[in-house]
mmCIF file of C-alpha atoms in Angstrom:
data_model
loop_
_atom_site.group_PDB
_atom_site.id
_atom_site.type_symbol
_atom_site.label_atom_id
_atom_site.label_comp_id
_atom_site.label_asym_id
_atom_site.label_seq_id
_atom_site.Cartn_x
_atom_site.Cartn_y
_atom_site.Cartn_z
ATOM 1 C CA UNK M 1 -17.569 -38.623 10.011
ATOM 2 C CA UNK M 2 -17.914 -35.043 8.786
ATOM 3 C CA UNK M 3 -18.011 -31.761 10.678
ATOM 4 C CA UNK M 4 -17.645 -28.040 10.073
ATOM 5 C CA UNK M 5 -15.105 -26.024 11.951
ATOM 6 C CA UNK M 6 -14.327 -22.325 12.113
ATOM 7 C CA UNK M 7 -11.065 -21.090 10.695
ATOM 8 C CA UNK M 8 -8.248 -21.742 13.204
ATOM 9 C CA UNK M 9 -5.866 -24.291 14.707
ATOM 10 C CA UNK M 10 -7.227 -27.394 16.437
ATOM 11 C CA UNK M 11 -5.875 -30.300 18.480
ATOM 12 C CA UNK M 12 -8.033 -33.333 17.719
ATOM 13 C CA UNK M 13 -8.033 -36.867 19.061
ATOM 14 C CA UNK M 14 -9.405 -39.977 17.283
ATOM 15 C CA UNK M 15 -10.586 -42.581 19.779
ATOM 16 C CA UNK M 16 -12.330 -45.944 19.920
ATOM 17 C CA UNK M 17 -12.704 -48.259 22.889
ATOM 18 C CA UNK M 18 -9.907 -50.845 23.033
ATOM 19 C CA UNK M 19 -7.692 -48.894 20.609
ATOM 20 C CA UNK M 20 -4.847 -46.472 21.139
ATOM 21 C CA UNK M 21 -5.971 -42.820 20.574
ATOM 22 C CA UNK M 22 -4.376 -40.772 17.799
ATOM 23 C CA UNK M 23 -3.692 -37.079 18.454
ATOM 24 C CA UNK M 24 -3.313 -34.637 15.580
ATOM 25 C CA UNK M 25 -2.956 -30.892 15.064
ATOM 26 C CA UNK M 26 -4.875 -29.375 12.119
ATOM 27 C CA UNK M 27 -5.122 -25.926 10.642
ATOM 28 C CA UNK M 28 -8.502 -24.949 9.109
ATOM 29 C CA UNK M 29 -8.289 -22.374 6.286
ATOM 30 C CA UNK M 30 -11.361 -20.745 4.669
ATOM 31 C CA UNK M 31 -12.823 -22.631 1.724
ATOM 32 C CA UNK M 32 -10.767 -25.841 2.145
ATOM 33 C CA UNK M 33 -11.832 -29.362 3.043
ATOM 34 C CA UNK M 34 -9.479 -31.451 5.158
ATOM 35 C CA UNK M 35 -9.597 -35.248 4.892
ATOM 36 C CA UNK M 36 -8.006 -37.340 7.657
ATOM 37 C CA UNK M 37 -7.316 -41.018 7.156
ATOM 38 C CA UNK M 38 -5.808 -42.904 10.102
ATOM 39 C CA UNK M 39 -5.713 -46.567 11.015
ATOM 40 C CA UNK M 40 -6.244 -47.262 14.714
ATOM 41 C CA UNK M 41 -4.231 -50.006 16.370
ATOM 42 C CA UNK M 42 -5.142 -51.955 19.488
ATOM 43 C CA UNK M 43 -3.814 -50.932 22.886
ATOM 44 C CA UNK M 44 -1.641 -54.100 22.929
ATOM 45 C CA UNK M 45 -0.191 -53.337 19.508
ATOM 46 C CA UNK M 46 0.562 -49.779 20.619
ATOM 47 C CA UNK M 47 2.238 -50.960 23.808
ATOM 48 C CA UNK M 48 4.496 -53.359 21.868
ATOM 49 C CA UNK M 49 5.494 -50.726 19.332
ATOM 50 C CA UNK M 50 6.530 -48.392 22.157
ATOM 51 C CA UNK M 51 8.200 -51.115 24.269
ATOM 52 C CA UNK M 52 11.980 -51.262 24.332
ATOM 53 C CA UNK M 53 13.448 -54.508 23.001
ATOM 54 C CA UNK M 54 16.315 -54.269 25.506
ATOM 55 C CA UNK M 55 16.376 -52.134 28.627
ATOM 56 C CA UNK M 56 17.993 -51.880 32.036
ATOM 57 C CA UNK M 57 15.802 -51.984 35.084
ATOM 58 C CA UNK M 58 16.044 -49.988 38.309
ATOM 59 C CA UNK M 59 19.104 -51.858 39.656
ATOM 60 C CA UNK M 60 20.895 -52.194 36.321
ATOM 61 C CA UNK M 61 19.789 -55.694 35.230
ATOM 62 C CA UNK M 62 19.630 -55.843 31.437
ATOM 63 C CA UNK M 63 16.444 -57.445 30.104
ATOM 64 C CA UNK M 64 15.528 -58.563 26.597
ATOM 65 C CA UNK M 65 12.015 -58.833 25.179
ATOM 66 C CA UNK M 66 10.954 -62.172 23.640
ATOM 67 C CA UNK M 67 7.975 -62.744 21.344
ATOM 68 C CA UNK M 68 5.131 -65.291 21.739
ATOM 69 C CA UNK M 69 5.967 -68.696 20.270
ATOM 70 C CA UNK M 70 4.779 -72.286 19.792
ATOM 71 C CA UNK M 71 7.433 -74.639 21.041
ATOM 72 C CA UNK M 72 7.789 -78.377 21.681
ATOM 73 C CA UNK M 73 9.828 -78.992 24.837
ATOM 74 C CA UNK M 74 11.384 -82.303 25.829
ATOM 75 C CA UNK M 75 13.068 -84.714 23.423
ATOM 76 C CA UNK M 76 12.207 -87.508 21.022
ATOM 77 C CA UNK M 77 12.658 -91.150 22.044
ATOM 78 C CA UNK M 78 15.219 -91.485 19.203
ATOM 79 C CA UNK M 79 17.500 -88.834 20.698
ATOM 80 C CA UNK M 80 20.604 -90.664 22.002
ATOM 81 C CA UNK M 81 21.325 -88.309 24.922
ATOM 82 C CA UNK M 82 17.718 -88.417 26.140
ATOM 83 C CA UNK M 83 16.519 -89.130 29.682
ATOM 84 C CA UNK M 84 13.079 -90.657 30.138
ATOM 85 C CA UNK M 85 11.793 -87.580 32.029
ATOM 86 C CA UNK M 86 12.164 -85.388 28.913
ATOM 87 C CA UNK M 87 8.574 -85.926 27.791
ATOM 88 C CA UNK M 88 7.401 -84.036 24.688
ATOM 89 C CA UNK M 89 4.936 -81.213 25.281
ATOM 90 C CA UNK M 90 3.556 -78.783 22.739
ATOM 91 C CA UNK M 91 3.264 -75.377 24.364
ATOM 92 C CA UNK M 92 1.914 -72.060 23.117
ATOM 93 C CA UNK M 93 3.399 -69.048 24.900
ATOM 94 C CA UNK M 94 0.897 -66.377 23.872
ATOM 95 C CA UNK M 95 2.494 -63.387 25.569
ATOM 96 C CA UNK M 96 5.661 -61.345 25.334
ATOM 97 C CA UNK M 97 8.091 -61.596 28.216
ATOM 98 C CA UNK M 98 11.392 -60.077 29.324
ATOM 99 C CA UNK M 99 14.454 -62.173 30.289
ATOM 100 C CA UNK M 100 17.594 -60.990 32.112
ATOM 101 C CA UNK M 101 20.479 -61.413 29.693
ATOM 102 C CA UNK M 102 22.780 -62.728 32.408
ATOM 103 C CA UNK M 103 22.430 -64.893 35.486
ATOM 104 C CA UNK M 104 21.556 -62.916 38.608
ATOM 105 C CA UNK M 105 24.893 -61.877 40.123
ATOM 106 C CA UNK M 106 25.935 -61.418 43.703
ATOM 107 C CA UNK M 107 25.797 -57.667 43.086
ATOM 108 C CA UNK M 108 22.227 -57.917 41.770
ATOM 109 C CA UNK M 109 21.212 -59.985 44.774
ATOM 110 C CA UNK M 110 22.850 -57.681 47.328
ATOM 111 C CA UNK M 111 21.114 -54.590 45.874
ATOM 112 C CA UNK M 112 17.706 -56.025 46.811
ATOM 113 C CA UNK M 113 18.566 -58.374 49.696
ATOM 114 C CA UNK M 114 20.561 -56.157 52.035
ATOM 115 C CA UNK M 115 21.549 -58.934 54.442
ATOM 116 C CA UNK M 116 23.556 -60.648 51.662
ATOM 117 C CA UNK M 117 27.246 -59.845 52.183
ATOM 118 C CA UNK M 118 28.970 -60.932 48.971
ATOM 119 C CA UNK M 119 29.412 -58.514 46.082
ATOM 120 C CA UNK M 120 30.772 -59.509 42.688
ATOM 121 C CA UNK M 121 29.884 -60.224 39.073
ATOM 122 C CA UNK M 122 29.895 -63.950 39.744
ATOM 123 C CA UNK M 123 26.432 -65.580 39.635
ATOM 124 C CA UNK M 124 24.730 -65.849 43.018
ATOM 125 C CA UNK M 125 24.613 -69.533 44.128
ATOM 126 C CA UNK M 126 23.637 -71.512 47.199
ATOM 127 C CA UNK M 127 20.176 -69.913 46.906
ATOM 128 C CA UNK M 128 17.212 -72.249 47.161
ATOM 129 C CA UNK M 129 14.155 -71.907 44.923
ATOM 130 C CA UNK M 130 12.057 -70.271 47.620
ATOM 131 C CA UNK M 131 14.733 -67.599 48.220
ATOM 132 C CA UNK M 132 14.915 -66.916 44.483
ATOM 133 C CA UNK M 133 11.129 -66.448 44.405
ATOM 134 C CA UNK M 134 11.297 -64.033 47.403
ATOM 135 C CA UNK M 135 14.008 -62.063 45.572
ATOM 136 C CA UNK M 136 11.724 -61.762 42.538
ATOM 137 C CA UNK M 137 8.938 -60.392 44.742
ATOM 138 C CA UNK M 138 11.277 -57.932 46.480
ATOM 139 C CA UNK M 139 12.452 -56.658 43.083
ATOM 140 C CA UNK M 140 8.811 -56.311 41.904
ATOM 141 C CA UNK M 141 7.895 -54.368 45.052
ATOM 142 C CA UNK M 142 10.878 -52.020 44.603
ATOM 143 C CA UNK M 143 9.509 -51.085 41.163
ATOM 144 C CA UNK M 144 5.809 -50.876 42.182
ATOM 145 C CA UNK M 145 4.936 -53.994 40.171
ATOM 146 C CA UNK M 146 2.378 -56.586 41.247
ATOM 147 C CA UNK M 147 4.180 -59.388 43.057
ATOM 148 C CA UNK M 148 4.055 -62.735 41.255
ATOM 149 C CA UNK M 149 4.576 -65.181 44.123
ATOM 150 C CA UNK M 150 2.181 -65.563 47.031
ATOM 151 C CA UNK M 151 4.181 -65.877 50.235
ATOM 152 C CA UNK M 152 2.850 -66.790 53.706
ATOM 153 C CA UNK M 153 3.785 -65.318 57.097
ATOM 154 C CA UNK M 154 6.811 -67.616 57.449
ATOM 155 C CA UNK M 155 8.219 -66.675 54.033
ATOM 156 C CA UNK M 156 7.250 -69.798 52.136
ATOM 157 C CA UNK M 157 5.804 -69.622 48.619
ATOM 158 C CA UNK M 158 2.228 -70.974 48.653
ATOM 159 C CA UNK M 159 1.083 -70.010 45.149
ATOM 160 C CA UNK M 160 1.391 -67.370 42.462
ATOM 161 C CA UNK M 161 -0.575 -64.723 40.616
ATOM 162 C CA UNK M 162 -0.573 -65.630 36.928
ATOM 163 C CA UNK M 163 -1.846 -62.165 35.936
ATOM 164 C CA UNK M 164 1.060 -60.404 37.652
ATOM 165 C CA UNK M 165 3.438 -58.361 35.520
ATOM 166 C CA UNK M 166 6.134 -58.568 38.193
ATOM 167 C CA UNK M 167 9.362 -60.512 38.227
ATOM 168 C CA UNK M 168 9.443 -64.322 38.381
ATOM 169 C CA UNK M 169 11.594 -67.211 37.296
ATOM 170 C CA UNK M 170 11.326 -68.438 33.723
ATOM 171 C CA UNK M 171 9.069 -71.365 32.989
ATOM 172 C CA UNK M 172 10.769 -74.520 31.679
ATOM 173 C CA UNK M 173 9.226 -73.844 28.224
ATOM 174 C CA UNK M 174 10.514 -70.280 28.217
ATOM 175 C CA UNK M 175 13.978 -71.499 29.189
ATOM 176 C CA UNK M 176 14.075 -74.016 26.317
ATOM 177 C CA UNK M 177 12.920 -71.235 23.947
ATOM 178 C CA UNK M 178 15.708 -68.798 24.886
ATOM 179 C CA UNK M 179 18.326 -71.621 24.911
ATOM 180 C CA UNK M 180 17.581 -72.696 21.332
ATOM 181 C CA UNK M 181 18.886 -71.214 18.110
ATOM 182 C CA UNK M 182 16.809 -68.567 16.367
ATOM 183 C CA UNK M 183 15.763 -70.951 13.609
ATOM 184 C CA UNK M 184 14.113 -73.424 15.963
ATOM 185 C CA UNK M 185 14.554 -75.908 18.790
ATOM 186 C CA UNK M 186 17.885 -77.698 18.769
ATOM 187 C CA UNK M 187 19.348 -80.596 20.748
ATOM 188 C CA UNK M 188 22.174 -78.521 22.190
ATOM 189 C CA UNK M 189 22.512 -74.765 22.705
ATOM 190 C CA UNK M 190 24.929 -74.641 19.775
ATOM 191 C CA UNK M 191 22.996 -76.940 17.369
ATOM 192 C CA UNK M 192 22.353 -80.622 16.830
ATOM 193 C CA UNK M 193 25.914 -81.941 16.722
ATOM 194 C CA UNK M 194 27.262 -83.477 19.944
ATOM 195 C CA UNK M 195 30.774 -82.087 19.542
ATOM 196 C CA UNK M 196 31.248 -79.027 21.778
ATOM 197 C CA UNK M 197 32.336 -75.865 19.906
ATOM 198 C CA UNK M 198 35.380 -73.923 21.065
ATOM 199 C CA UNK M 199 34.779 -71.496 23.952
ATOM 200 C CA UNK M 200 31.010 -72.112 24.088
ATOM 201 C CA UNK M 201 30.904 -71.782 27.857
ATOM 202 C CA UNK M 202 32.296 -72.687 31.282
ATOM 203 C CA UNK M 203 32.142 -76.482 31.188
ATOM 204 C CA UNK M 204 34.304 -79.306 32.538
ATOM 205 C CA UNK M 205 37.032 -79.364 29.894
ATOM 206 C CA UNK M 206 40.637 -80.533 29.858
ATOM 207 C CA UNK M 207 41.435 -77.954 32.546
ATOM 208 C CA UNK M 208 39.220 -79.969 34.931
ATOM 209 C CA UNK M 209 40.593 -83.477 34.437
ATOM 210 C CA UNK M 210 42.549 -83.408 37.732
ATOM 211 C CA UNK M 211 39.571 -81.960 39.617
ATOM 212 C CA UNK M 212 36.495 -83.859 38.399
ATOM 213 C CA UNK M 213 35.939 -87.513 37.525
ATOM 214 C CA UNK M 214 34.670 -86.735 33.998
ATOM 215 C CA UNK M 215 35.643 -84.038 31.549
ATOM 216 C CA UNK M 216 35.224 -83.147 27.868
ATOM 217 C CA UNK M 217 38.248 -84.298 25.918
ATOM 218 C CA UNK M 218 39.848 -81.719 23.578
ATOM 219 C CA UNK M 219 37.821 -78.889 25.091
ATOM 220 C CA UNK M 220 39.415 -76.228 27.228
ATOM 221 C CA UNK M 221 37.883 -73.051 28.611
ATOM 222 C CA UNK M 222 40.724 -72.380 31.144
ATOM 223 C CA UNK M 223 38.283 -71.984 34.065
ATOM 224 C CA UNK M 224 37.846 -74.787 36.594
ATOM 225 C CA UNK M 225 35.067 -73.332 38.811
ATOM 226 C CA UNK M 226 32.714 -70.356 38.638
ATOM 227 C CA UNK M 227 33.248 -67.605 36.091
ATOM 228 C CA UNK M 228 31.930 -64.054 36.080
ATOM 229 C CA UNK M 229 28.888 -63.440 33.913
ATOM 230 C CA UNK M 230 29.704 -62.384 30.323
ATOM 231 C CA UNK M 231 33.028 -64.301 30.451
ATOM 232 C CA UNK M 232 31.853 -66.156 27.310
ATOM 233 C CA UNK M 233 29.914 -65.038 24.260
ATOM 234 C CA UNK M 234 26.130 -64.813 24.448
ATOM 235 C CA UNK M 235 24.038 -67.252 22.403
ATOM 236 C CA UNK M 236 22.121 -66.263 19.283
ATOM 237 C CA UNK M 237 19.326 -64.899 21.495
ATOM 238 C CA UNK M 238 21.854 -62.632 23.298
ATOM 239 C CA UNK M 239 21.611 -64.572 26.569
ATOM 240 C CA UNK M 240 24.780 -65.442 28.468
ATOM 241 C CA UNK M 241 25.772 -68.677 30.253
ATOM 242 C CA UNK M 242 23.069 -70.873 28.682
ATOM 243 C CA UNK M 243 25.868 -73.462 28.313
ATOM 244 C CA UNK M 244 27.837 -73.911 31.511
ATOM 245 C CA UNK M 245 28.802 -71.840 34.542
ATOM 246 C CA UNK M 246 25.772 -72.708 36.744
ATOM 247 C CA UNK M 247 22.498 -74.482 36.164
ATOM 248 C CA UNK M 248 19.312 -72.492 36.752
ATOM 249 C CA UNK M 249 16.161 -72.741 38.815
ATOM 250 C CA UNK M 250 13.029 -72.359 36.727
ATOM 251 C CA UNK M 251 9.472 -71.767 37.960
ATOM 252 C CA UNK M 252 8.002 -75.260 37.399
ATOM 253 C CA UNK M 253 7.485 -77.939 40.024
ATOM 254 C CA UNK M 254 9.383 -81.078 39.029
ATOM 255 C CA UNK M 255 7.338 -84.133 38.070
ATOM 256 C CA UNK M 256 7.926 -87.526 36.517
ATOM 257 C CA UNK M 257 4.263 -88.183 35.710
ATOM 258 C CA UNK M 258 5.162 -88.617 32.018
ATOM 259 C CA UNK M 259 2.136 -86.589 31.004
ATOM 260 C CA UNK M 260 2.508 -85.547 27.367
ATOM 261 C CA UNK M 261 0.684 -83.093 25.153
ATOM 262 C CA UNK M 262 2.299 -84.329 21.971
ATOM 263 C CA UNK M 263 -1.078 -84.493 20.239
ATOM 264 C CA UNK M 264 -2.497 -81.343 21.786
ATOM 265 C CA UNK M 265 -1.320 -77.941 22.952
ATOM 266 C CA UNK M 266 -0.870 -76.378 26.387
ATOM 267 C CA UNK M 267 -1.267 -72.607 26.796
ATOM 268 C CA UNK M 268 1.324 -70.761 28.875
ATOM 269 C CA UNK M 269 2.170 -73.976 30.695
ATOM 270 C CA UNK M 270 4.110 -73.393 33.903
ATOM 271 C CA UNK M 271 4.393 -76.970 35.145
ATOM 272 C CA UNK M 272 2.327 -79.092 37.595
ATOM 273 C CA UNK M 273 0.257 -77.363 40.279
ATOM 274 C CA UNK M 274 2.202 -78.959 43.155
ATOM 275 C CA UNK M 275 5.309 -80.991 43.956
ATOM 276 C CA UNK M 276 8.176 -81.444 46.389
ATOM 277 C CA UNK M 277 10.974 -80.106 44.206
ATOM 278 C CA UNK M 278 11.510 -77.687 41.332
ATOM 279 C CA UNK M 279 13.075 -78.060 37.882
ATOM 280 C CA UNK M 280 16.645 -77.060 37.247
ATOM 281 C CA UNK M 281 17.755 -76.493 33.652
ATOM 282 C CA UNK M 282 21.064 -76.196 31.891
ATOM 283 C CA UNK M 283 24.642 -77.366 32.342
ATOM 284 C CA UNK M 284 27.239 -76.043 34.743
ATOM 285 C CA UNK M 285 31.018 -75.895 35.162
ATOM 286 C CA UNK M 286 31.086 -79.609 36.179
ATOM 287 C CA UNK M 287 29.085 -80.757 33.146
ATOM 288 C CA UNK M 288 30.724 -82.977 30.565
ATOM 289 C CA UNK M 289 28.249 -85.575 29.294
ATOM 290 C CA UNK M 290 25.828 -85.237 26.405
ATOM 291 C CA UNK M 291 22.789 -85.685 28.680
ATOM 292 C CA UNK M 292 23.478 -82.613 30.765
ATOM 293 C CA UNK M 293 24.576 -80.524 27.810
ATOM 294 C CA UNK M 294 21.246 -80.980 26.017
ATOM 295 C CA UNK M 295 18.598 -78.266 26.118
ATOM 296 C CA UNK M 296 15.921 -80.768 27.179
ATOM 297 C CA UNK M 297 17.959 -81.870 30.231
ATOM 298 C CA UNK M 298 15.965 -81.446 33.433
ATOM 299 C CA UNK M 299 16.280 -82.580 37.031
ATOM 300 C CA UNK M 300 14.344 -82.019 40.235
ATOM 301 C CA UNK M 301 16.039 -80.250 43.137
ATOM 302 C CA UNK M 302 14.973 -79.135 46.626
ATOM 303 C CA UNK M 303 18.077 -77.785 48.315
ATOM 304 C CA UNK M 304 20.380 -74.885 47.415
ATOM 305 C CA UNK M 305 23.592 -75.816 45.606
ATOM 306 C CA UNK M 306 26.857 -74.220 44.604
ATOM 307 C CA UNK M 307 26.035 -75.356 41.060
ATOM 308 C CA UNK M 308 22.625 -73.633 40.791
ATOM 309 C CA UNK M 309 21.733 -69.969 40.174
ATOM 310 C CA UNK M 310 18.780 -68.284 38.520
#
């Protein structure tokens, strides 16, 4: 495109539908040609460039940005610690998403849910899945974001808005993604070896042998019950308490239908469309066996528990 301009200073903008505009200031002198070469980028590319990789939200929760990924969740039949409900599924997560770097604490919960009386840096527990979903919606509303969960007049979740950019619980696939090492899916949060590394998390170690029936021999974290968030090092993805402390609710309904997508691919899979219970992921402070310590470990749960947070 060519044009003639009078001598002077101009603010110009290069635009194209679907692309981020570029603004420039130029000075036109007599007798000189000015050539402008710029490469437009899409609106999505522009948004990602200008998006913070880590930020704190309105109530101080730290969130980290994760990239799209192709991941196989579940476990192979040859994996010794495997349960039969850990069916392999190939999933393509085609969007970026933020994850809180710690479990939601009692302080985080109280800031949004005023009726809650406890206040500490311990993870909030004894919260059922429905209450966790309501909390997500309340947090979305406080920041003028579209609410993810659809809730009826008696405060029960009856569906969700997949296009929402508001807060929600992680999907099972997203949880396995953030729990794995950076170089790919592993059997355990620390790698593929069954032996538990020193100080990996709040698990049932030697300190628990007089309290619980089972414990991990030659492992000691010096904490018998709950620990405050950030009491142990974050994993390679900078997420805390992936191993131990409390297990976590995720978004998905729990199912044992043994449906597999091993030979295909599911896009942004968020579990079955209905069910009676929801998936819990991860180990907790009573965990000691290889099954529960594995990333693919999953169980269905309906009721709140002192061993489950989100």
